[in-house]
Short mmCIF file of N, CA and C in Angstrom, two decimals:
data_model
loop_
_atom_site.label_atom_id
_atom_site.label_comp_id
_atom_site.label_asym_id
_atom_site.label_seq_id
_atom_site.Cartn_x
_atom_site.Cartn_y
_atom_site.Cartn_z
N UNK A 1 76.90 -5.53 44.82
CA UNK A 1 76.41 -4.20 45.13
C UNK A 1 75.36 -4.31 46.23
N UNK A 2 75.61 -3.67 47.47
CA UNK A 2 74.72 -3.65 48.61
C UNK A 2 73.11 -3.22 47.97
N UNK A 3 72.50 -3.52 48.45
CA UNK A 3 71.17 -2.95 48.36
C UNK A 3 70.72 -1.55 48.75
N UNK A 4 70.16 -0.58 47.80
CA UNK A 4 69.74 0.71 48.44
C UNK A 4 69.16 0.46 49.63
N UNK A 5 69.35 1.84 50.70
CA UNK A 5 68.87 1.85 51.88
C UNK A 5 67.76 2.96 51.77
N UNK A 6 66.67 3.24 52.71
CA UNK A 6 65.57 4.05 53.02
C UNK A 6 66.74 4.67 54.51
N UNK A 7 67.33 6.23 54.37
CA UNK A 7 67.12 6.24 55.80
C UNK A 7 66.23 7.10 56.46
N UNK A 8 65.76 7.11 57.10
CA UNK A 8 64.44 8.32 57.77
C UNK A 8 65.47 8.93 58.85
N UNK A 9 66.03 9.15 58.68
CA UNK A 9 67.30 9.89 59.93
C UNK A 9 66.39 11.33 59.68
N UNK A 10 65.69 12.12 60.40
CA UNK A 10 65.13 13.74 60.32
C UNK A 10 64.37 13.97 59.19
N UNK A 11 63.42 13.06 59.03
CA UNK A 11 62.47 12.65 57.69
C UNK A 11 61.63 13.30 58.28
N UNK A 12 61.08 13.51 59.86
CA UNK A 12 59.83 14.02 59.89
C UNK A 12 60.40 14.70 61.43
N UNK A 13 60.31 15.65 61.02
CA UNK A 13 60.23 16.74 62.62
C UNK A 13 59.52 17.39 63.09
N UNK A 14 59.57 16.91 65.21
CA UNK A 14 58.17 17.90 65.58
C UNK A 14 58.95 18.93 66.05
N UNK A 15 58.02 19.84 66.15
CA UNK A 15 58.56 20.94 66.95
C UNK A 15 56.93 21.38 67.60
N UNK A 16 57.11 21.14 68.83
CA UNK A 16 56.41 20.74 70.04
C UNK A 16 56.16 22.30 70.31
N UNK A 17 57.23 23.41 70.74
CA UNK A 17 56.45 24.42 70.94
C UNK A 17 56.38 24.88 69.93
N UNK A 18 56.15 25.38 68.84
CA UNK A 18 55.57 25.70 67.50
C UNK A 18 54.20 25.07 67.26
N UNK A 19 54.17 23.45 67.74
CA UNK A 19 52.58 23.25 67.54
C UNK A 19 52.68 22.84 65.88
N UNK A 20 54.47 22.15 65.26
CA UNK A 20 53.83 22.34 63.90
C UNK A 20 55.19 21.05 63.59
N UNK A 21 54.59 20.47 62.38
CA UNK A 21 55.08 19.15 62.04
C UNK A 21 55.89 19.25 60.59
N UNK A 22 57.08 18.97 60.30
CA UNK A 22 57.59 19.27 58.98
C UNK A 22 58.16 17.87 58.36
N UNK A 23 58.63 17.98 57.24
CA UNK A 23 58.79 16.78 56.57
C UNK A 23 59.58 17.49 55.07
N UNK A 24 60.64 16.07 54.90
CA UNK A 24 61.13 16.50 53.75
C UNK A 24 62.72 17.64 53.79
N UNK A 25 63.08 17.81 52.99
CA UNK A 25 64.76 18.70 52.11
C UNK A 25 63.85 20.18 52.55
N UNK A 26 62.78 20.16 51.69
CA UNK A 26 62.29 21.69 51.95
C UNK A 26 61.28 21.82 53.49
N UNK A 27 61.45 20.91 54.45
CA UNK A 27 60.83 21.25 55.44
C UNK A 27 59.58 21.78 55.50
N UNK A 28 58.39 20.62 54.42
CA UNK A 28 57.24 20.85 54.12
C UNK A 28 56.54 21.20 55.61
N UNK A 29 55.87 21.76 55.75
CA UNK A 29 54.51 21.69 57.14
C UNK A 29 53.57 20.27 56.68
N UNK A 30 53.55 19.65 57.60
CA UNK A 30 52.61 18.71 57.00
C UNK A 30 51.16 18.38 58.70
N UNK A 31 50.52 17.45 57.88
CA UNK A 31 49.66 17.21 59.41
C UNK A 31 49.69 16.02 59.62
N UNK A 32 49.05 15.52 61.07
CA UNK A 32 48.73 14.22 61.37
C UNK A 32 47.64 14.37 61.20
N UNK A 33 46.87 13.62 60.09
CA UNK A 33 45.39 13.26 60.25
C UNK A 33 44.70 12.01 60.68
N UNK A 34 43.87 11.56 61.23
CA UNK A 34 43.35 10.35 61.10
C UNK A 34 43.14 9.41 59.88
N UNK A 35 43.09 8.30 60.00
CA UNK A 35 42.91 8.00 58.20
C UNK A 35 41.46 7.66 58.36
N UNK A 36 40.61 8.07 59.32
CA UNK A 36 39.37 7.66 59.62
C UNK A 36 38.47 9.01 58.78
N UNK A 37 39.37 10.12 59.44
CA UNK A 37 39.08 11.69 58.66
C UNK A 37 39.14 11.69 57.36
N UNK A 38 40.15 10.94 56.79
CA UNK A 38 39.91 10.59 54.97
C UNK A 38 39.08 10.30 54.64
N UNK A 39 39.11 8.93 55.45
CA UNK A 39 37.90 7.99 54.90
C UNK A 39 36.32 8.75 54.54
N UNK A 40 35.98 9.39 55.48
CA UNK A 40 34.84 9.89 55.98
C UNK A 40 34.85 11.40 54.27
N UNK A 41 35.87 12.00 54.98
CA UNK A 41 36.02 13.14 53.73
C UNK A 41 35.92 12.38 52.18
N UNK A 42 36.73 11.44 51.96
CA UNK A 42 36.38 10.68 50.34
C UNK A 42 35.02 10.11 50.36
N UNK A 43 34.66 9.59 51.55
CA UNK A 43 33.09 9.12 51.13
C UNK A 43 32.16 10.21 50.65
N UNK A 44 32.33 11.49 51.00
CA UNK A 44 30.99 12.36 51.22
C UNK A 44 31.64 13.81 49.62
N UNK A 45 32.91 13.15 49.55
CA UNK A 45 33.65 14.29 48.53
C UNK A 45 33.46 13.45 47.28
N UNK A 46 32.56 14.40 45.88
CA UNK A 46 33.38 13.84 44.65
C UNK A 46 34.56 13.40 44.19
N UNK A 47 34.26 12.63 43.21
CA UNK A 47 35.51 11.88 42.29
C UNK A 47 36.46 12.37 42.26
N UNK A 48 35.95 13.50 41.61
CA UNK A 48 37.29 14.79 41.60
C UNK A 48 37.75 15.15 42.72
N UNK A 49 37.25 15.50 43.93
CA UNK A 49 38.07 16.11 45.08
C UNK A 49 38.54 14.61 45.60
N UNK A 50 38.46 13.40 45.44
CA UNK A 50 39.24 12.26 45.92
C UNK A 50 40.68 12.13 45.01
N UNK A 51 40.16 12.40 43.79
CA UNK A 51 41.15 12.59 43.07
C UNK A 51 42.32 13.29 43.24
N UNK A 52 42.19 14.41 43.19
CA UNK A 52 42.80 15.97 44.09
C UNK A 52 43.72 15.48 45.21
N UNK A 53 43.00 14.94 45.69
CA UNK A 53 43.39 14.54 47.50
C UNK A 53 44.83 13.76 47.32
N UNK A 54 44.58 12.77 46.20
CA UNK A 54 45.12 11.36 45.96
C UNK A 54 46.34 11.84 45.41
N UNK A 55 45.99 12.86 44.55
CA UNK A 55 47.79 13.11 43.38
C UNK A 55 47.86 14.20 44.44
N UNK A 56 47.63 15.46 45.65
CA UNK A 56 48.55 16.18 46.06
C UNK A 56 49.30 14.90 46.96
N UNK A 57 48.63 14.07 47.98
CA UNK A 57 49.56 13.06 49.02
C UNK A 57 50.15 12.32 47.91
N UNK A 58 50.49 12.27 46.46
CA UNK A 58 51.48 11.41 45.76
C UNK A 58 52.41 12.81 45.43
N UNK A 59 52.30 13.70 45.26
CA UNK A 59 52.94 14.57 44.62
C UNK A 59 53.86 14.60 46.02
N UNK A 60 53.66 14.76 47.13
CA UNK A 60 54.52 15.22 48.25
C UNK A 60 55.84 13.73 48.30
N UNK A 61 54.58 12.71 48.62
CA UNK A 61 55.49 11.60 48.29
C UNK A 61 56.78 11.29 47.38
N UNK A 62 56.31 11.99 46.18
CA UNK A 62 57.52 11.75 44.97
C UNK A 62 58.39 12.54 45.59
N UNK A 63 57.92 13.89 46.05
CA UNK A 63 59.14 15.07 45.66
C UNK A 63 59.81 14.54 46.81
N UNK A 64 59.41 14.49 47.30
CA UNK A 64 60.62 13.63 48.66
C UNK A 64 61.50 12.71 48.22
N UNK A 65 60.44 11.81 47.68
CA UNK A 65 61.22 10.79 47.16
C UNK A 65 62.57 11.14 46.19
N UNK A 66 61.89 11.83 44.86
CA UNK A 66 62.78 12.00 44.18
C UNK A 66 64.18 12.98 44.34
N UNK A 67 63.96 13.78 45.66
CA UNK A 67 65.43 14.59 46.70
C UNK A 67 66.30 13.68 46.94
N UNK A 68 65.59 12.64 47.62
CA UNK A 68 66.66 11.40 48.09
C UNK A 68 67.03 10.52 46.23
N UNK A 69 66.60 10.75 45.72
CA UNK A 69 67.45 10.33 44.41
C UNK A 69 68.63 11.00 43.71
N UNK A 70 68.88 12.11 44.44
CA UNK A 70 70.27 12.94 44.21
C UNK A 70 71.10 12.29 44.75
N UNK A 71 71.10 11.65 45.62
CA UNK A 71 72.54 11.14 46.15
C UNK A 71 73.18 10.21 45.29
N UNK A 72 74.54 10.08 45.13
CA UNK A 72 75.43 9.22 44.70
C UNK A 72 75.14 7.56 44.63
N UNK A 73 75.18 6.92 43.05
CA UNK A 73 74.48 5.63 43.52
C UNK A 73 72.82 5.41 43.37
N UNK A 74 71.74 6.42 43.25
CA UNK A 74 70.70 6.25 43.49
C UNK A 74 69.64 6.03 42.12
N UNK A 75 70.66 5.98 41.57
CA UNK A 75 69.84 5.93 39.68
C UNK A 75 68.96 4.40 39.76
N UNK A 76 69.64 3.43 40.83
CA UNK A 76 68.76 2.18 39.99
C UNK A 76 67.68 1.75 39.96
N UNK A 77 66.93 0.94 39.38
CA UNK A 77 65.94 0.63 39.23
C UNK A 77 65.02 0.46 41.04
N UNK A 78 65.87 0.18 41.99
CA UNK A 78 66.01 -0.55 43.28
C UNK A 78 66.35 0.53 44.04
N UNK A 79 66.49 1.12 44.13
CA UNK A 79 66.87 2.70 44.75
C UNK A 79 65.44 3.43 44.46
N UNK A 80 64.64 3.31 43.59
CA UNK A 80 63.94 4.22 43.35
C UNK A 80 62.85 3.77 43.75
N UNK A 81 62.77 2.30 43.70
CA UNK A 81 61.47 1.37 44.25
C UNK A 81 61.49 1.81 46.19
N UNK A 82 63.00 1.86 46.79
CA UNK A 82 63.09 1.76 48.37
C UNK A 82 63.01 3.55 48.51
N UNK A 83 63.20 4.57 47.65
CA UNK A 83 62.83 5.57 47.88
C UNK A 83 61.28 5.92 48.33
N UNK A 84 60.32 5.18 47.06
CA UNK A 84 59.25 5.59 46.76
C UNK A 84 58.84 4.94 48.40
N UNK A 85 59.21 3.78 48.43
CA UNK A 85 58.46 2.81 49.25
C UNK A 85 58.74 3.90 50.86
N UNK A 86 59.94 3.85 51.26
CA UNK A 86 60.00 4.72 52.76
C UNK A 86 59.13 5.95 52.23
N UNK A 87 59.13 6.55 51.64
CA UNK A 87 58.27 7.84 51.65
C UNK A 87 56.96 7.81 51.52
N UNK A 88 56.17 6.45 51.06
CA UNK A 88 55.18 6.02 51.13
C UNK A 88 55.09 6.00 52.63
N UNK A 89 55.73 4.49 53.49
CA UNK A 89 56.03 4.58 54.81
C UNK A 89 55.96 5.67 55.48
N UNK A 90 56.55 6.66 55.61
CA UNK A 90 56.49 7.37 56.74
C UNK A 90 55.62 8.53 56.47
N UNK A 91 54.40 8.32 55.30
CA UNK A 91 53.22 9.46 55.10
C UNK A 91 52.58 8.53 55.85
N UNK A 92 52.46 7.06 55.89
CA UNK A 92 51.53 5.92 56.69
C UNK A 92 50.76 5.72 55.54
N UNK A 93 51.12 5.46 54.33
CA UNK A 93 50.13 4.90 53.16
C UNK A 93 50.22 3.47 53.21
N UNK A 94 50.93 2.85 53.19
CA UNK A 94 51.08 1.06 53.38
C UNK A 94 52.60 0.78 52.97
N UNK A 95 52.54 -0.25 52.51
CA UNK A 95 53.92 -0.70 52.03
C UNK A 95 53.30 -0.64 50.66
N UNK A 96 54.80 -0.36 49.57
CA UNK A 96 54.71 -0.17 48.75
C UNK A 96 55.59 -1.08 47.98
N UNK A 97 55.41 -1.62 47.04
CA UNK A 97 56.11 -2.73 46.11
C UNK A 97 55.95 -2.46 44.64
N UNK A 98 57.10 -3.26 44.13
CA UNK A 98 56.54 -3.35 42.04
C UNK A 98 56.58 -4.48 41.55
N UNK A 99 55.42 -4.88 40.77
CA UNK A 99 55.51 -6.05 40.45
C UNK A 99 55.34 -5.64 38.95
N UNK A 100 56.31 -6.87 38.16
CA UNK A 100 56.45 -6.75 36.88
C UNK A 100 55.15 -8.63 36.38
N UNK A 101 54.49 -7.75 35.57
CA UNK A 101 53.61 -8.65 34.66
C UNK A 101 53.72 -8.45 33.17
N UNK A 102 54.96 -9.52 32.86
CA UNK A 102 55.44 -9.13 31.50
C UNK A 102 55.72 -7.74 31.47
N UNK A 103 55.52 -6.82 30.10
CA UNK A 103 55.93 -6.00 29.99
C UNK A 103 55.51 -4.66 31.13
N UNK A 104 54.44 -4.89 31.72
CA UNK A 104 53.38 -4.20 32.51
C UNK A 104 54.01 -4.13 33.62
N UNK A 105 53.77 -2.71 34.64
CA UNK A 105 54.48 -2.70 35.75
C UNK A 105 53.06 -2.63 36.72
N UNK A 106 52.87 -3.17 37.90
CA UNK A 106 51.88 -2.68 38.93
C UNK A 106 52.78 -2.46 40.16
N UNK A 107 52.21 -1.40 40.37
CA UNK A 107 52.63 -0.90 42.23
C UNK A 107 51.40 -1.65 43.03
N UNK A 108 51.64 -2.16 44.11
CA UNK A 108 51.08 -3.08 45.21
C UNK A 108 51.33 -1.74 46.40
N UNK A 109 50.30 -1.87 46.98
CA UNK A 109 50.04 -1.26 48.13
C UNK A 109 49.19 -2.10 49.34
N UNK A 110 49.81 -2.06 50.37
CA UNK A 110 49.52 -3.43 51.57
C UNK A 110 49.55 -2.93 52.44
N UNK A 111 48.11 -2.90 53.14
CA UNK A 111 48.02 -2.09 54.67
C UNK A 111 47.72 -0.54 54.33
N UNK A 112 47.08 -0.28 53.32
CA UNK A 112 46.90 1.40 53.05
C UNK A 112 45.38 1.88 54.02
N UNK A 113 45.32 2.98 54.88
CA UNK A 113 44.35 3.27 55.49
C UNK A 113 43.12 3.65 54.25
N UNK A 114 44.29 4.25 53.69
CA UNK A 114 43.10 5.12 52.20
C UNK A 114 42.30 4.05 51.94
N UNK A 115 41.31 5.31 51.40
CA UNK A 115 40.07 4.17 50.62
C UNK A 115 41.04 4.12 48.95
N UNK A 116 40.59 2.88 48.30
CA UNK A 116 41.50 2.52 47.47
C UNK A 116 41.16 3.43 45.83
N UNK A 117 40.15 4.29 45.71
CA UNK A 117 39.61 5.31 45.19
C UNK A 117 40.88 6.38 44.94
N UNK A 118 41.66 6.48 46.27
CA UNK A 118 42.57 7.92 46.24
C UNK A 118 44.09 6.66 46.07
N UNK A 119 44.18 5.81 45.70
CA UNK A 119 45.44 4.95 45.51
C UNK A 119 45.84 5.37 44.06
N UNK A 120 45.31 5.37 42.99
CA UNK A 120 45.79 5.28 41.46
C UNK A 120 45.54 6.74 41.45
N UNK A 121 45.37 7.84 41.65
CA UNK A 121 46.14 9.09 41.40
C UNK A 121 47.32 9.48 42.73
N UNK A 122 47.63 8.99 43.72
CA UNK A 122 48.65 8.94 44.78
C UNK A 122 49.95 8.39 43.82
N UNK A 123 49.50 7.16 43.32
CA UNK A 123 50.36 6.47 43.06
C UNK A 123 51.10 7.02 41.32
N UNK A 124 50.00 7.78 40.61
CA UNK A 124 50.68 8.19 39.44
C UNK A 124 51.27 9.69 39.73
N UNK A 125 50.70 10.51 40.61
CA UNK A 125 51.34 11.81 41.09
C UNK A 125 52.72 11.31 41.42
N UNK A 126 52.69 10.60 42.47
CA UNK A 126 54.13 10.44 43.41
C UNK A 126 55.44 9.96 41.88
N UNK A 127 54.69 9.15 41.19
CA UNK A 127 56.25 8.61 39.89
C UNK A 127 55.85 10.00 38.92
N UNK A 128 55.23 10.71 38.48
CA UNK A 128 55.07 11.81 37.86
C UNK A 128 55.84 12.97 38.90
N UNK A 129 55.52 13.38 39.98
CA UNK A 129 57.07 14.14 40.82
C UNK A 129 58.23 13.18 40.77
N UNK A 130 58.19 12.39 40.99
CA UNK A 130 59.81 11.70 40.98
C UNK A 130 60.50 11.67 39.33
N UNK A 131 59.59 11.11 38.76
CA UNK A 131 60.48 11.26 37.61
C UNK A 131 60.25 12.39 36.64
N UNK A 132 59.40 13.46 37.25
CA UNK A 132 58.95 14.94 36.20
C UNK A 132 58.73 14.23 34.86
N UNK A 133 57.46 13.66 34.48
CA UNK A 133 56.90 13.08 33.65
C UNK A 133 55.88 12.40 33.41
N UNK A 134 54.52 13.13 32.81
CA UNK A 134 53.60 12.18 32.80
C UNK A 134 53.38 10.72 32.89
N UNK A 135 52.32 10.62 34.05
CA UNK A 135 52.23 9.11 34.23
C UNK A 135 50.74 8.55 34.35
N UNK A 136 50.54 7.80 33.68
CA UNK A 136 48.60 7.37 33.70
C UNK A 136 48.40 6.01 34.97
N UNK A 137 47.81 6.12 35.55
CA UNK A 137 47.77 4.44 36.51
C UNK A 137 46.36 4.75 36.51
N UNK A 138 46.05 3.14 36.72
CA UNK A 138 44.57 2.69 36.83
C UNK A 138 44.51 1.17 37.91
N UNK A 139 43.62 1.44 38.79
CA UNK A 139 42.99 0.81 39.93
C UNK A 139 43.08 -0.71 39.49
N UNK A 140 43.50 -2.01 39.44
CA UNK A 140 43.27 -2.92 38.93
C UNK A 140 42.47 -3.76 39.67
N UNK A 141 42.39 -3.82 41.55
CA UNK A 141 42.03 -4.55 42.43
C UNK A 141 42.49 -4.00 43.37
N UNK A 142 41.43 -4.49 44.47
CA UNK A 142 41.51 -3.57 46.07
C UNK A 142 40.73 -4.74 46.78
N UNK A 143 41.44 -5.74 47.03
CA UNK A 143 41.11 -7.13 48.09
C UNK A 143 41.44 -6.59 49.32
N UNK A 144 40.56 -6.71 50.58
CA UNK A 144 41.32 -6.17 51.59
C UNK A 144 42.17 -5.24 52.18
N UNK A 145 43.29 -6.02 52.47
CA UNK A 145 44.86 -4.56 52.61
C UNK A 145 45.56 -4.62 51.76
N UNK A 146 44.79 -5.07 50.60
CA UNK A 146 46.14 -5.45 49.10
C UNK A 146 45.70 -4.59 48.09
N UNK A 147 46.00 -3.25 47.24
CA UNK A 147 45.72 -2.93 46.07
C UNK A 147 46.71 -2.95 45.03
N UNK A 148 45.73 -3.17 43.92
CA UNK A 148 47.12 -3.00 42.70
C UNK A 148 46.61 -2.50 41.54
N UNK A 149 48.13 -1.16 41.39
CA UNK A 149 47.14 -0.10 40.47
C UNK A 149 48.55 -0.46 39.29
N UNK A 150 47.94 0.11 38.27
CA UNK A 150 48.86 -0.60 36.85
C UNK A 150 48.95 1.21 36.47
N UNK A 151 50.65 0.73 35.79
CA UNK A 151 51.19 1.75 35.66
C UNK A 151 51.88 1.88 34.15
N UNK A 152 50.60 2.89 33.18
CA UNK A 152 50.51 2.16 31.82
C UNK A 152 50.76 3.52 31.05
N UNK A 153 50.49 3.47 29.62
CA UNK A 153 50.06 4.58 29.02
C UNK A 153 48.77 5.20 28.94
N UNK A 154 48.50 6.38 28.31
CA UNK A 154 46.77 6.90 28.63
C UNK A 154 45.82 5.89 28.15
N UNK A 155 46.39 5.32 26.76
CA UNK A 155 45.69 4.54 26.27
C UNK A 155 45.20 3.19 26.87
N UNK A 156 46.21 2.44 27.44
CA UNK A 156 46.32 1.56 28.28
C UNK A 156 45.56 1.34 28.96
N UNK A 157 45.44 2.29 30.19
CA UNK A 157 45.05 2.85 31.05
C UNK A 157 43.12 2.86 31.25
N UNK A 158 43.28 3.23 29.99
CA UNK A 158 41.89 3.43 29.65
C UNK A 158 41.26 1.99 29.23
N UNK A 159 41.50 1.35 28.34
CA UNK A 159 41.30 -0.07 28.21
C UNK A 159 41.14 -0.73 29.36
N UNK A 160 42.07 -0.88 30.31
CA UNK A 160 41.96 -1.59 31.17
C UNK A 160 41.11 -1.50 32.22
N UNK A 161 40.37 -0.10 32.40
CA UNK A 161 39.45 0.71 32.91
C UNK A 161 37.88 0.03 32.25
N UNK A 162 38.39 0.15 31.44
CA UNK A 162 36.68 -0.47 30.77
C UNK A 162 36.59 -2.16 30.69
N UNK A 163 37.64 -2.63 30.10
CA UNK A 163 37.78 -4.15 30.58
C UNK A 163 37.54 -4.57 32.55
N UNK A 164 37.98 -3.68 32.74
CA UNK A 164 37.44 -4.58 34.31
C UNK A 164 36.33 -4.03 34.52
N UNK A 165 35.73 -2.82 34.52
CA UNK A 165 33.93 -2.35 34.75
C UNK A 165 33.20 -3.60 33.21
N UNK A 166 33.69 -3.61 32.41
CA UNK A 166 33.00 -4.52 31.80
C UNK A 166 33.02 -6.08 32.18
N UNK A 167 33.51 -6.83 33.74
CA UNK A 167 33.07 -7.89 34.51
C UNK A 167 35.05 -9.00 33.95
N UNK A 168 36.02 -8.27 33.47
CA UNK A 168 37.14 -8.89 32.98
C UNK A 168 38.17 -9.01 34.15
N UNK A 169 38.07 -10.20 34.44
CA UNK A 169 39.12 -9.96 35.88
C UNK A 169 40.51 -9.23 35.46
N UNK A 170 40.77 -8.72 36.01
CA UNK A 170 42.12 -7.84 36.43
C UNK A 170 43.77 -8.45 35.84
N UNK A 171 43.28 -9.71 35.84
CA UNK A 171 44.50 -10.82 35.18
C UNK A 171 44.61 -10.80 34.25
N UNK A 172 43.37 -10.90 33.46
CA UNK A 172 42.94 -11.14 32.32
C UNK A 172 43.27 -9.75 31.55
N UNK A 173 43.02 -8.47 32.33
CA UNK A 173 43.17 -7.30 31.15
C UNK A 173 44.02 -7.46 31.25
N UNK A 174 44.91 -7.62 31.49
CA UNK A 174 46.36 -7.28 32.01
C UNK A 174 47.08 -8.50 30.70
N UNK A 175 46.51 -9.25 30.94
CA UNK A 175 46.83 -10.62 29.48
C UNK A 175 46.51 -9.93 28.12
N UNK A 176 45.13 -9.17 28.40
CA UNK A 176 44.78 -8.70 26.95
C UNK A 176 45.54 -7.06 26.54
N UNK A 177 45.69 -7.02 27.09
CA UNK A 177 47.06 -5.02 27.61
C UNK A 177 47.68 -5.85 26.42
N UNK A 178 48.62 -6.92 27.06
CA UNK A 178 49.85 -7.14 26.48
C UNK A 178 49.92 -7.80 25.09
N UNK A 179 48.92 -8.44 24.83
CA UNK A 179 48.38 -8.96 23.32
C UNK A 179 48.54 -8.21 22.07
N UNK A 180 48.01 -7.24 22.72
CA UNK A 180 47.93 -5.71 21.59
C UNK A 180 49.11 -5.55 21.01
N UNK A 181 48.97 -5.20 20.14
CA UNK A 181 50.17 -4.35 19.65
C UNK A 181 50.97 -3.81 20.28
N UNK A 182 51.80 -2.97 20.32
CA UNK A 182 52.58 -1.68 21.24
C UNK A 182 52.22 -0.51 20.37
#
């Protein structure tokens, strides 16, 4: 079985005299912003309005994403990873990946302009539109151009939140996540 494809064939259209940029099945309006203009706006904006910021650019992401999951063929596990990932791509969030840690899934994000603050609600909006279903993620690490946010239950979620502010490397909750019970 070939590998799913990403195609961006009319993924993003200008229209030059209109003065206006669209994207997407429903021909969202969208903008070019700087990611310098984020930056600057999440530094000086509460938790909450970073937050906000983070699940609407995941929410647009999914629903895109999850349009291109109508087509014939697109159910697999690998289809849905190269969906998420081009629609990540062509908002300019980074590259997008999944890495499985035991039972635990983390999305990897590489090269994201965002400050890594607006990554774990981007990243649980965008699989909450794609798959219309609550989804909890939490920040695990933000080295550089590398983040990785874990994609858990509320409960989970929350643990692993207080295990790493309580000085537990990121490996380690992630060892102690899976210890637990289910």
């Amino acid at each position: 079985m070939a590998a799913p494809l990403f195609d961006a064939t009319h993924a993003i259209q200008f229209d030059l005299s209109r003065g206006n940029v669209r994207s997407g099945e429903e021909q969202e309006c969208v903008l070019l912003v700087p990611a310098a203009a984020l930056a600057r706006l999440t530094a000086a904006a509460p938790a909450e309005a970073s937050d906000a910021l983070g699940s609407a650019l995941g929410d647009a992401i999914g629903r895109r994403a999850r349009a291109r999951l109508k087509e014939p063929g697109s159910d697999s596990n690998e289809a849905v990873v190269t969906q998420l990932a081009g629609e990540a791509a062509l908002a300019g969030i980074g590259s997008v990946s999944i890495e499985r840690w035991g039972r635990a899934v983390v999305v990897l994000v590489e090269g994201s302009p965002l400050a890594s603050a607006l990554l774990a609600p981007l990243v649980g909006s965008a699989l909450e539109a794609m798959f219309e279903r609550r989804v909890w993620c939490a920040l695990l690490s933000s080295e550089g151009q590398l983040a990785r946010v874990l994609v858990a239950s509320e409960s989970g979620t929350e643990r692993v939140r207080d295990w790493i502010a309580s000085g537990v490397p990121w490996g380690s909750a992630l060892t102690r996540l899976q210890g637990e019970p289910a």
